[in-house]
Amino acid sequence: MKLNRFVFFLSLSFLFILSSCSTPATENQQAENTPKPAKNIIFMIGDGMSYAQIEGTENAIGKQLEMRKLPVSGTITTHSADKRITDSGAGGTALATGFKTNNGMIGMKADSTAVPSMLEIFAEEGKQTALVVSCGITHATPASFVAKDINRNNYEAIAKDFAESEKLNYFIGGARKHFIDREDKKNLLDEMTARGWQFFDALENAKFNASKNAALFMADEHPVAVKDGRSDYLAKGTAKLLETMSAQAEKGFFMMVEGSQIDWAGHANDSAYLVTEMIDFDNAVKAAIEFAKKDGETLVVVTADHETGGLTIINGVEKEYSTVRFNFSTGNHSAVTVPVFAYGPGSEYFTGMYDNTEVIKKILKASGK
Ligand code: MG
Ligand code: ZN
């Protein structure tokens, strides 16, 4: 019996030595199995969107949203450097740069050191970049990708950061007034035009091409809500820019798309507002996924900066979606976790539960960095 065990142990040791000897072959195999890096990145933020916003919308419309059909999902914590409950400045900054900051700050650490966003990191590599949002372009979330300011409400300074950015190629959103109706009396759009930018005010007329940066202003301030007549430009503008950039960006592109007003619907505790903004954002997700499926080299990541409204879903009769009730517990943000959904090369990195500062690291890893 004892001898048998000894022989068994010996055989195991022999097997172990054998497998150690075969390490180089295993490494080669691993190199072959390493997924191709993502050439293009589409990063999508539902501002104020957590699980209840998704499930409530699905219950209200009686079908699944596109984002939940994505093959990989994870969960992130969202606290800021100084508060359990983040604002969109610190939340956007954590996602955009990988650094925690204090509520109210954008594009810099809590000690006010400016840090690069993933948009800027990818631009440095020669990728084209774009922002498409349903709020003013100077608002906290898009601003976190381009501007550096200790106060997210310094809209005119933030517009100046946009005007002077050498990393941004295209944007679609509101807030034209912060570029032209300014305390310093400057017309930033004139300055940008001199530097090769062109401007449009309707998606149909917008001509995006490789030789010029371009912005499409949908409003002087914030675009109106979908329920008040906003067009479906978030999805259509996303699709149009994807087409443009995929045709001309040899080194790929980075695009951030934000469903900005999901948050405002949460603040208003308005379920009809919430559902229509969720559908609008999900239509943009659909456009991104349709592109990524055809393209094959595009990573799509859908997440949120925080939850808004402290929403839970109560009541509801099976198959009678209209009986569902949206129960808001606050008019502000909450501290609960939010989802991450991913599709495409590197999407496997996004499973599990982690902090919002990890998202950029996973995206950079997926892109081969
Ligand atoms: Mg926002
Ligand atoms: Zn908010």
Coordinates of C-alpha atoms and ligand atoms in Angstrom, one line a residue, residues 47 88 263-264 267 306 308 333, ligand 2:
D47 CA -25.9 59.2 -16.3
S88 CA -21.3 63.5 -12.1
D263 CA -30.1 61.6 -14.4
W264 CA -32.4 64.6 -14.7
H267 CA -33.8 64.0 -10.0
H306 CA -23.9 56.7 -10.4
T308 CA -30.1 58.8 -9.4
H333 CA -28.0 60.5 -6.4
Ligands
ZN2 ZN -27.4 64.2 -11.2

